[in-house]
Amino acid sequence: MIEIENITFGYKKKKPIFSNFSLELEQGKVYGLLGQNGTGKSTLLYSLSGLLFPQKGEVKYSGQAVSKRLPSVLQDVFIVPEEFELPDISIEKYVRINSPFYPKFDKKMMYEYLKCFDMPTDIHLGALSMGQKKKVFMSFALATNTSLLLMDEPTNGLDIPSKSQFRKFMALGMTEEKTIIISTHQVQDVDKMLEHILIINQNEIMLNQPVSEITDKLSFRRSED
Amino acid sequence: MNNTFDIKRFGLLLKKDFFENWRKYMLQALTLFSIILVCFIFQSLNKYSHSNGDYLISYGYDMINGQLVIICFIIFTGAYAVFLSQMMDSIRNKQKRIHYLTFPCSSLEKYLSKLIIHVVGFILVFLASVYLADLIRIIIYSLPESNFEVRSIRLLGELFDEKDNKPMALLSAIYLFVLSLYALGSTFWQKSGFVKTTVALGAIAVTGVLIIFGVAATLFTPESQIDLPKLSQGTQDILYYIATAITFVCTVFIYVLAYYRFKEAELIERW
């Protein structure tokens, strides 16, 4: 479904972050994208959404090059970045203006997600704190029902109760048709919902395995001491 | 699904672009209208009061029509250049870029939406502001106790009333070409676009003039005699038409270039 074919990318020419990097991601899984700072997690997410063009190679989504930014691809891909801006309008207006561009948008579910976060539905986006805006934006993102949802540090800016609400919120929105990729350092906030772990470091995929296989390999024994 | 241009999707995008920024546009329109009104009233006050209410109306329109047109021209140039420089405001920072570039519309639709708001929309708002400000001017100076005779502004007639409009048409084409460069500048500089584009244009103009003078100084001496061929009126007309047409084509080319620059925009700036 998502094919990253031999991409080479760097913010500076002489210092590539990815060099002939390839990866294939399957549909219907929740991926956790982990790694140290500066290893290219956010860069990978941006490349998957067509925000960055690799110098070589291609990123394809369902056979289409993401870099072309075709509406048919973009309406099925949604990215929740770490930082974002919302216009100074009511949430009702925001949904009315933006939802027609996503054919699978579910307004009823949008309000369910807001309820999950204890957010009222008759609010003005300009009056919200950053954490509240994040809840609204993530609710909208999940309600678009795009087949690919990318989230960069989704729990950043959420308070402790909200992080618990986030887990319920994601459980509500996960379906077999959706592929979700979550890039995060706060693994403890999302560990229970992850199905596949990806760890990248220095242009290498250090780990690319389902959680079930990882847990099968690990065993815990109580010592006699 | 049409991935290049869909009229329904484009209409929704225009609506989105307008309603998400309506406060900003309203403020800019009010500012523009206020500036025009203040200038009109000030100029009328300045001119009419000094005439002691005893003046002639020449050529069928207000005696200060020419001055009002010059005021409109100056305000239009400045305001249009500033407004065009903000055309790519939707990608001025990282957060806005992420949203706008990944929004499910084609690059052509996004660009045309911006162009319509910043070109067509601006011109309509400008004309509406001029005529509304002029109406207020007429109302103020047509009060029964005043003995002024005022007429509504004649905007385009002042520029194109002469029998030979070709020089004016060529000048207009050059003027529109220079303004289009601000649209191109907005794709390079989303922050302080107006200042940076003006500086860039100034630098290019100065460099061009220096090169031309340098070449001319090298090729020709003060003693050189240059006999330019005398062109017939018909040939001059054709040259005017060709120059005007080329300039209009160049203007369109600049807007097309701005589109391709926008289309290639990424999350980071690449030169």
XYZ file of C-alpha atoms in Angstrom:
496
model
C 0.000 0.000 0.000
C 2.748 2.472 0.928
C 6.019 1.987 -0.910
C 9.113 3.970 -0.195
C 11.454 3.106 -3.070
C 15.144 3.912 -2.725
C 14.661 7.470 -1.586
C 17.535 9.811 -0.967
C 16.687 12.925 0.940
C 18.541 15.545 2.915
C 17.862 19.076 3.998
C 21.400 19.819 2.889
C 22.931 18.200 -0.188
C 26.034 16.862 1.507
C 24.223 15.518 4.541
C 21.445 13.136 3.473
C 19.072 11.840 6.114
C 17.955 8.995 3.872
C 20.167 7.413 1.252
C 18.643 4.689 -0.954
C 16.153 4.036 1.801
C 13.315 1.625 1.132
C 10.343 0.538 3.186
C 6.974 -1.042 2.605
C 4.013 -0.529 4.896
C 0.879 -2.607 4.871
C -2.692 -1.519 5.103
C -4.765 -1.733 8.248
C -2.006 -1.539 10.863
C -1.014 0.912 13.541
C 2.682 1.596 13.218
C 4.822 3.127 15.908
C 7.704 5.070 14.373
C 10.436 5.392 16.949
C 13.993 6.609 16.967
C 16.370 9.140 18.409
C 16.200 12.856 17.687
C 17.327 13.732 14.194
C 17.027 10.242 12.725
C 14.341 11.312 10.276
C 11.032 10.275 11.835
C 9.243 13.537 11.038
C 11.043 13.700 7.680
C 9.637 10.280 6.830
C 6.128 11.398 7.752
C 6.477 14.542 5.659
C 7.748 12.491 2.711
C 4.773 10.149 3.046
C 2.362 13.084 2.848
C 4.017 14.799 -0.130
C 5.432 17.687 1.851
C 9.011 16.836 0.951
C 10.312 15.600 -2.374
C 13.145 13.096 -2.275
C 16.141 13.920 -4.415
C 16.053 10.367 -5.705
C 13.524 7.589 -5.541
C 9.823 7.803 -4.971
C 7.188 7.461 -2.303
C 4.043 5.779 -3.569
C 0.648 5.451 -2.015
C -1.610 2.858 -3.673
C 0.617 3.052 -6.746
C 0.480 6.850 -7.073
C 3.475 9.109 -6.459
C 2.718 11.161 -3.362
C 4.923 14.028 -4.562
C 2.417 14.839 -7.320
C -0.070 15.859 -4.589
C -3.050 14.624 -6.529
C -6.396 15.376 -4.852
C -7.362 11.705 -5.208
C -4.362 10.787 -3.016
C -4.527 13.757 -0.632
C -8.173 13.100 0.260
C -7.099 9.702 1.539
C -4.061 10.881 3.510
C -4.133 13.101 6.584
C -1.245 14.334 8.667
C -1.530 15.605 12.231
C 1.733 17.510 12.698
C 3.308 18.335 16.012
C 2.454 22.000 15.576
C -0.385 23.373 13.546
C -2.651 26.393 13.189
C -6.416 26.569 13.193
C -8.344 29.516 11.742
C -10.218 31.895 14.001
C -13.697 30.520 13.286
C -16.237 28.323 15.044
C -15.796 24.581 14.968
C -19.102 24.222 13.152
C -17.859 26.484 10.397
C -14.486 24.729 10.301
C -16.186 21.384 9.758
C -18.573 22.848 7.183
C -15.722 24.405 5.195
C -13.184 21.590 5.365
C -15.162 18.343 5.517
C -16.459 18.397 1.893
C -12.917 17.752 0.714
C -12.817 14.374 2.473
C -15.501 12.121 0.927
C -15.476 9.686 3.854
C -15.820 12.354 6.526
C -18.196 11.337 9.331
C -19.626 14.315 11.205
C -21.351 12.140 13.788
C -18.050 10.453 14.654
C -16.341 13.842 14.833
C -18.640 14.828 17.667
C -18.159 11.419 19.288
C -14.410 12.018 19.304
C -14.874 15.480 20.774
C -17.056 13.894 23.465
C -14.249 11.454 24.144
C -12.006 14.416 24.910
C -14.712 16.170 26.952
C -14.701 18.985 24.424
C -17.886 20.947 23.763
C -19.083 21.128 20.175
C -20.151 24.756 20.139
C -16.738 26.309 20.488
C -14.723 28.991 18.757
C -11.313 27.772 17.664
C -9.663 31.109 18.395
C -10.543 30.824 22.078
C -8.904 27.431 22.613
C -5.595 26.565 24.231
C -2.997 24.602 22.287
C -3.962 21.334 23.942
C -7.647 21.906 23.197
C -6.873 22.764 19.583
C -4.938 19.528 19.348
C -7.957 17.562 20.550
C -10.201 19.267 18.005
C -7.714 18.770 15.188
C -7.159 15.105 16.015
C -10.928 14.569 16.204
C -11.281 16.095 12.744
C -8.356 13.995 11.474
C -9.870 10.756 12.646
C -13.314 11.743 11.389
C -11.967 12.162 7.834
C -11.641 8.354 7.761
C -8.632 8.604 5.477
C -6.937 5.312 4.746
C -3.600 6.723 5.887
C -3.325 8.808 9.042
C 0.038 10.197 10.061
C 0.552 11.569 13.548
C 3.666 13.336 14.733
C 3.962 13.373 18.524
C 0.183 13.271 19.023
C 0.300 13.309 22.820
C 2.611 16.319 23.083
C 0.752 19.134 24.743
C -1.921 16.868 26.244
C -2.332 16.739 29.992
C -2.309 13.388 31.838
C -6.096 12.835 31.812
C -6.152 13.762 28.121
C -3.482 11.156 27.351
C -5.782 8.545 28.839
C -8.652 9.959 26.774
C -6.371 9.775 23.731
C -6.065 6.012 24.096
C -9.868 5.650 24.175
C -10.167 8.102 21.293
C -7.784 6.071 19.126
C -9.506 2.807 20.026
C -12.790 4.353 18.891
C -11.350 5.460 15.570
C -9.222 2.482 14.576
C -10.555 0.299 11.787
C -9.091 -2.391 9.574
C -9.157 -0.064 6.579
C -6.994 2.554 8.260
C -3.240 2.614 8.397
C -2.012 4.809 11.208
C 1.604 5.807 11.676
C 2.442 7.419 14.986
C 5.822 9.019 15.454
C 6.545 9.574 19.103
C 9.021 9.662 21.935
C 6.220 9.114 24.457
C 5.930 5.396 23.813
C 4.134 4.770 27.081
C 1.205 6.898 25.827
C 0.622 4.759 22.740
C 2.236 1.376 23.422
C -1.031 -0.504 23.864
C -2.433 0.573 20.509
C 0.654 -0.166 18.414
C 0.630 -3.245 16.248
C 3.945 -2.812 14.452
C 7.163 -1.143 15.552
C 9.534 0.711 13.280
C 12.793 2.010 14.624
C 15.019 3.974 12.290
C 18.531 5.208 12.946
C 21.193 6.624 10.637
C 19.338 5.652 7.444
C 18.863 2.099 8.702
C 15.757 0.286 9.792
C 16.852 -1.076 13.141
C 13.558 -2.809 13.789
C 10.551 -3.515 11.602
C 8.434 -6.098 13.337
C 4.932 -6.696 14.627
C 4.499 -6.221 18.355
C 3.307 -9.823 18.654
C 6.621 -11.123 17.329
C 8.588 -8.859 19.634
C 6.635 -9.981 22.672
C 7.021 -13.642 21.618
C 10.789 -13.208 21.630
C 10.826 -11.612 25.037
C 10.367 -13.684 28.119
C 10.372 -12.703 31.772
C 11.447 -14.958 34.590
C 11.409 -14.305 38.288
C 14.826 -14.925 39.799
C 15.295 -16.946 42.916
C 17.309 -14.175 44.619
C -11.982 12.026 -10.597
C -10.411 15.073 -12.200
C -7.096 15.657 -10.469
C -6.294 18.887 -12.330
C -9.389 21.027 -12.044
C -12.853 20.320 -10.687
C -15.238 23.271 -10.669
C -17.187 22.114 -7.608
C -14.025 21.468 -5.614
C -12.619 24.820 -6.769
C -15.759 26.616 -5.615
C -15.482 24.973 -2.191
C -11.809 25.948 -2.008
C -12.574 29.575 -2.872
C -15.200 29.573 -0.130
C -12.701 28.053 2.322
C -9.948 30.528 1.428
C -12.325 33.423 1.850
C -14.123 32.380 5.048
C -10.972 31.351 6.885
C -9.403 34.743 6.236
C -12.460 36.988 6.111
C -11.404 39.091 9.101
C -8.041 39.881 7.536
C -9.614 40.711 4.155
C -12.280 42.873 5.780
C -9.662 44.837 7.710
C -7.595 45.338 4.574
C -10.651 46.464 2.590
C -11.640 48.919 5.324
C -8.093 50.273 5.472
C -8.041 50.719 1.711
C -11.401 52.445 1.702
C -10.361 54.716 4.584
C -7.171 55.780 2.846
C -9.024 56.562 -0.381
C -11.760 58.467 1.458
C -9.307 60.527 3.510
C -7.285 61.400 0.392
C -10.409 62.329 -1.576
C -11.810 64.505 1.189
C -8.453 66.146 1.854
C -7.882 66.896 -1.825
C -11.405 68.243 -2.229
C -11.038 70.381 0.897
C -7.716 71.675 -0.322
C -8.887 72.499 -3.823
C -12.478 73.576 -3.391
C -11.829 75.880 -0.449
C -9.122 77.711 -2.381
C -11.385 78.253 -5.344
C -13.744 80.405 -3.297
C -16.623 78.381 -4.732
C -16.221 80.087 -8.041
C -14.749 77.762 -10.644
C -15.517 76.291 -13.957
C -16.302 72.776 -14.801
C -14.222 71.945 -17.815
C -14.516 69.024 -20.167
C -17.676 67.754 -18.519
C -16.098 66.456 -15.339
C -14.922 67.710 -11.999
C -11.965 70.094 -11.991
C -10.090 67.891 -9.552
C -10.826 64.699 -11.494
C -7.230 64.466 -12.718
C -5.872 64.782 -9.194
C -8.292 62.190 -7.866
C -7.226 59.821 -10.636
C -3.572 60.334 -9.708
C -4.439 59.611 -6.059
C -6.270 56.430 -7.155
C -3.307 55.400 -9.271
C -0.812 55.832 -6.427
C -3.024 54.052 -3.898
C -3.812 51.259 -6.369
C -0.133 50.685 -7.125
C 0.922 50.547 -3.496
C -2.045 48.578 -2.217
C -2.058 46.113 -5.118
C 1.662 45.444 -4.762
C 1.276 44.889 -1.009
C -1.790 42.676 -1.446
C -0.195 40.635 -4.222
C 2.884 40.137 -2.056
C 0.630 38.363 0.437
C -0.774 35.985 -2.153
C 1.143 33.042 -0.730
C 0.334 33.861 2.886
C -1.171 30.386 3.239
C 2.341 28.913 3.167
C 4.127 31.605 5.142
C 5.161 29.334 8.003
C 5.657 25.635 8.594
C 2.279 25.035 10.223
C 0.338 26.732 7.417
C 2.410 25.008 4.761
C 1.654 21.570 6.151
C -2.076 22.252 6.075
C -2.267 24.011 2.715
C 0.078 21.784 0.712
C -1.594 18.583 1.925
C -5.113 19.906 1.464
C -7.007 17.742 -1.089
C -7.087 20.146 -4.016
C -4.812 20.378 -7.005
C -2.010 22.929 -7.092
C -3.768 24.643 -9.992
C -6.975 25.053 -7.988
C -5.086 26.388 -4.976
C -3.167 28.874 -7.100
C -6.213 30.044 -9.056
C -8.128 30.520 -5.817
C -5.383 32.803 -4.532
C -5.174 34.606 -7.867
C -8.892 35.278 -7.996
C -8.957 36.667 -4.468
C -5.795 38.723 -4.851
C -6.304 40.004 -8.387
C -9.985 40.000 -9.270
C -11.123 40.414 -5.673
C -8.740 43.284 -5.054
C -9.723 45.145 -8.218
C -13.419 44.820 -7.377
C -12.877 46.005 -3.799
C -10.695 48.865 -5.023
C -13.256 50.060 -7.550
C -16.051 49.739 -4.987
C -13.962 51.726 -2.476
C -13.217 54.448 -5.030
C -16.824 54.878 -6.044
C -18.104 54.757 -2.464
C -15.504 57.287 -1.308
C -16.388 59.463 -4.278
C -20.088 59.225 -3.435
C -19.358 60.416 0.102
C -17.237 63.248 -1.316
C -20.088 64.307 -3.596
C -22.640 64.148 -0.772
C -20.433 66.299 1.479
C -19.703 68.901 -1.171
C -23.217 68.949 -2.642
C -24.829 70.139 0.539
C -27.333 72.936 -0.139
C -25.320 75.539 1.779
C -22.227 74.931 -0.322
C -22.019 76.578 -3.699
C -19.717 73.946 -5.163
C -20.520 71.959 -8.216
C -19.103 68.508 -7.955
C -19.127 65.634 -10.355
C -18.418 61.961 -9.831
C -14.964 60.721 -10.632
C -14.198 59.675 -14.169
C -11.546 57.046 -13.591
C -10.640 55.274 -16.800
C -11.807 58.035 -19.123
C -9.054 60.311 -17.833
C -6.452 57.764 -18.904
C -7.897 56.645 -22.213
C -9.706 59.719 -23.519
C -6.999 60.730 -25.968
C -7.393 59.824 -29.624
C -4.088 57.963 -29.631
C -4.310 55.375 -26.838
C -1.360 53.267 -27.970
C 1.300 54.820 -25.695
C -1.121 54.569 -22.753
C -1.909 50.941 -23.628
C 1.817 50.115 -23.713
C 2.419 51.940 -20.433
C -0.508 50.071 -18.859
C 0.932 46.763 -20.060
C 4.344 47.601 -18.573
C 2.656 48.720 -15.352
C 0.711 45.439 -15.038
C 3.886 43.501 -15.843
C 5.789 45.180 -13.021
C 2.933 44.508 -10.587
C 2.796 40.837 -11.619
C 6.363 40.528 -10.381
C 5.003 40.954 -6.855
C 2.934 37.808 -7.349
C 6.112 35.970 -8.349
C 7.923 37.553 -5.418
C 5.268 36.193 -3.023
C 6.228 32.648 -4.039
C 9.834 33.330 -3.032
C 9.259 35.455 0.045
C 6.099 34.825 2.053
C 7.301 37.053 4.890
C 7.952 40.730 4.142
C 7.315 39.901 0.493
C 6.551 43.456 -0.495
C 9.799 44.881 0.864
C 11.962 42.057 -0.451
C 10.360 42.124 -3.902
C 10.695 45.913 -4.130
C 14.358 45.711 -3.144
C 14.954 42.922 -5.666
C 13.213 44.858 -8.441
C 15.149 47.975 -7.535
C 18.424 46.085 -7.609
C 17.580 44.539 -10.995
C 16.530 47.934 -12.393
C 19.698 49.665 -11.185
C 21.862 46.824 -12.519
C 20.053 46.971 -15.872
C 20.488 50.707 -16.166
C 24.178 50.477 -15.275
C 24.713 47.719 -17.861
C 22.892 49.686 -20.555
C 24.824 52.857 -19.836
C 28.056 50.903 -19.600
C 27.482 49.254 -22.959
C 26.390 52.530 -24.537
C 29.453 54.306 -23.173
C 31.667 51.562 -24.590
C 30.038 51.520 -28.015
C 29.412 55.190 -28.550
C 31.590 58.246 -27.984
C 30.293 61.805 -27.529
C 31.322 62.527 -31.094
C 29.362 59.550 -32.503
C 26.551 60.428 -34.804
C 23.610 58.078 -34.753
C 21.072 58.332 -37.525
C 17.922 56.546 -36.482
C 15.624 55.537 -39.319
C 12.462 57.609 -39.588
C 9.499 55.285 -39.173
C 6.167 55.811 -40.785
C 3.058 56.217 -38.604
C 1.835 52.785 -39.665
C 5.133 51.142 -38.669
C 5.116 52.985 -35.347
C 1.575 51.751 -34.688
C 2.582 48.178 -35.461
C 5.585 48.460 -33.148
C 3.352 49.776 -30.363
C 0.925 46.883 -30.849
C 3.733 44.321 -30.885
C 5.386 45.826 -27.801
C 2.052 45.918 -25.937
C 1.223 42.339 -26.929
C 4.680 41.081 -25.892
C 4.381 42.851 -22.555
C 0.968 41.313 -21.908
C 2.345 37.895 -22.813
C 5.256 38.473 -20.442
C 2.784 39.378 -17.687
C 0.898 36.142 -18.205
C 4.223 34.294 -18.259
C 5.123 35.746 -14.865
C 1.862 34.502 -13.363
C 2.464 31.074 -14.902
C 5.991 31.070 -13.491
C 4.570 31.924 -10.066
C 2.225 28.945 -10.396
C 5.062 26.524 -11.114
C 7.086 27.943 -8.267
C 4.100 27.360 -5.951
C 3.547 23.875 -7.353
C 7.090 22.900 -6.445
C 6.815 24.301 -2.919
C 7.854 21.916 -0.190
C 7.787 22.111 3.573
C 11.248 23.667 3.386
C 12.435 26.380 1.014
C 14.759 25.273 -1.707
C 16.374 27.734 -4.099
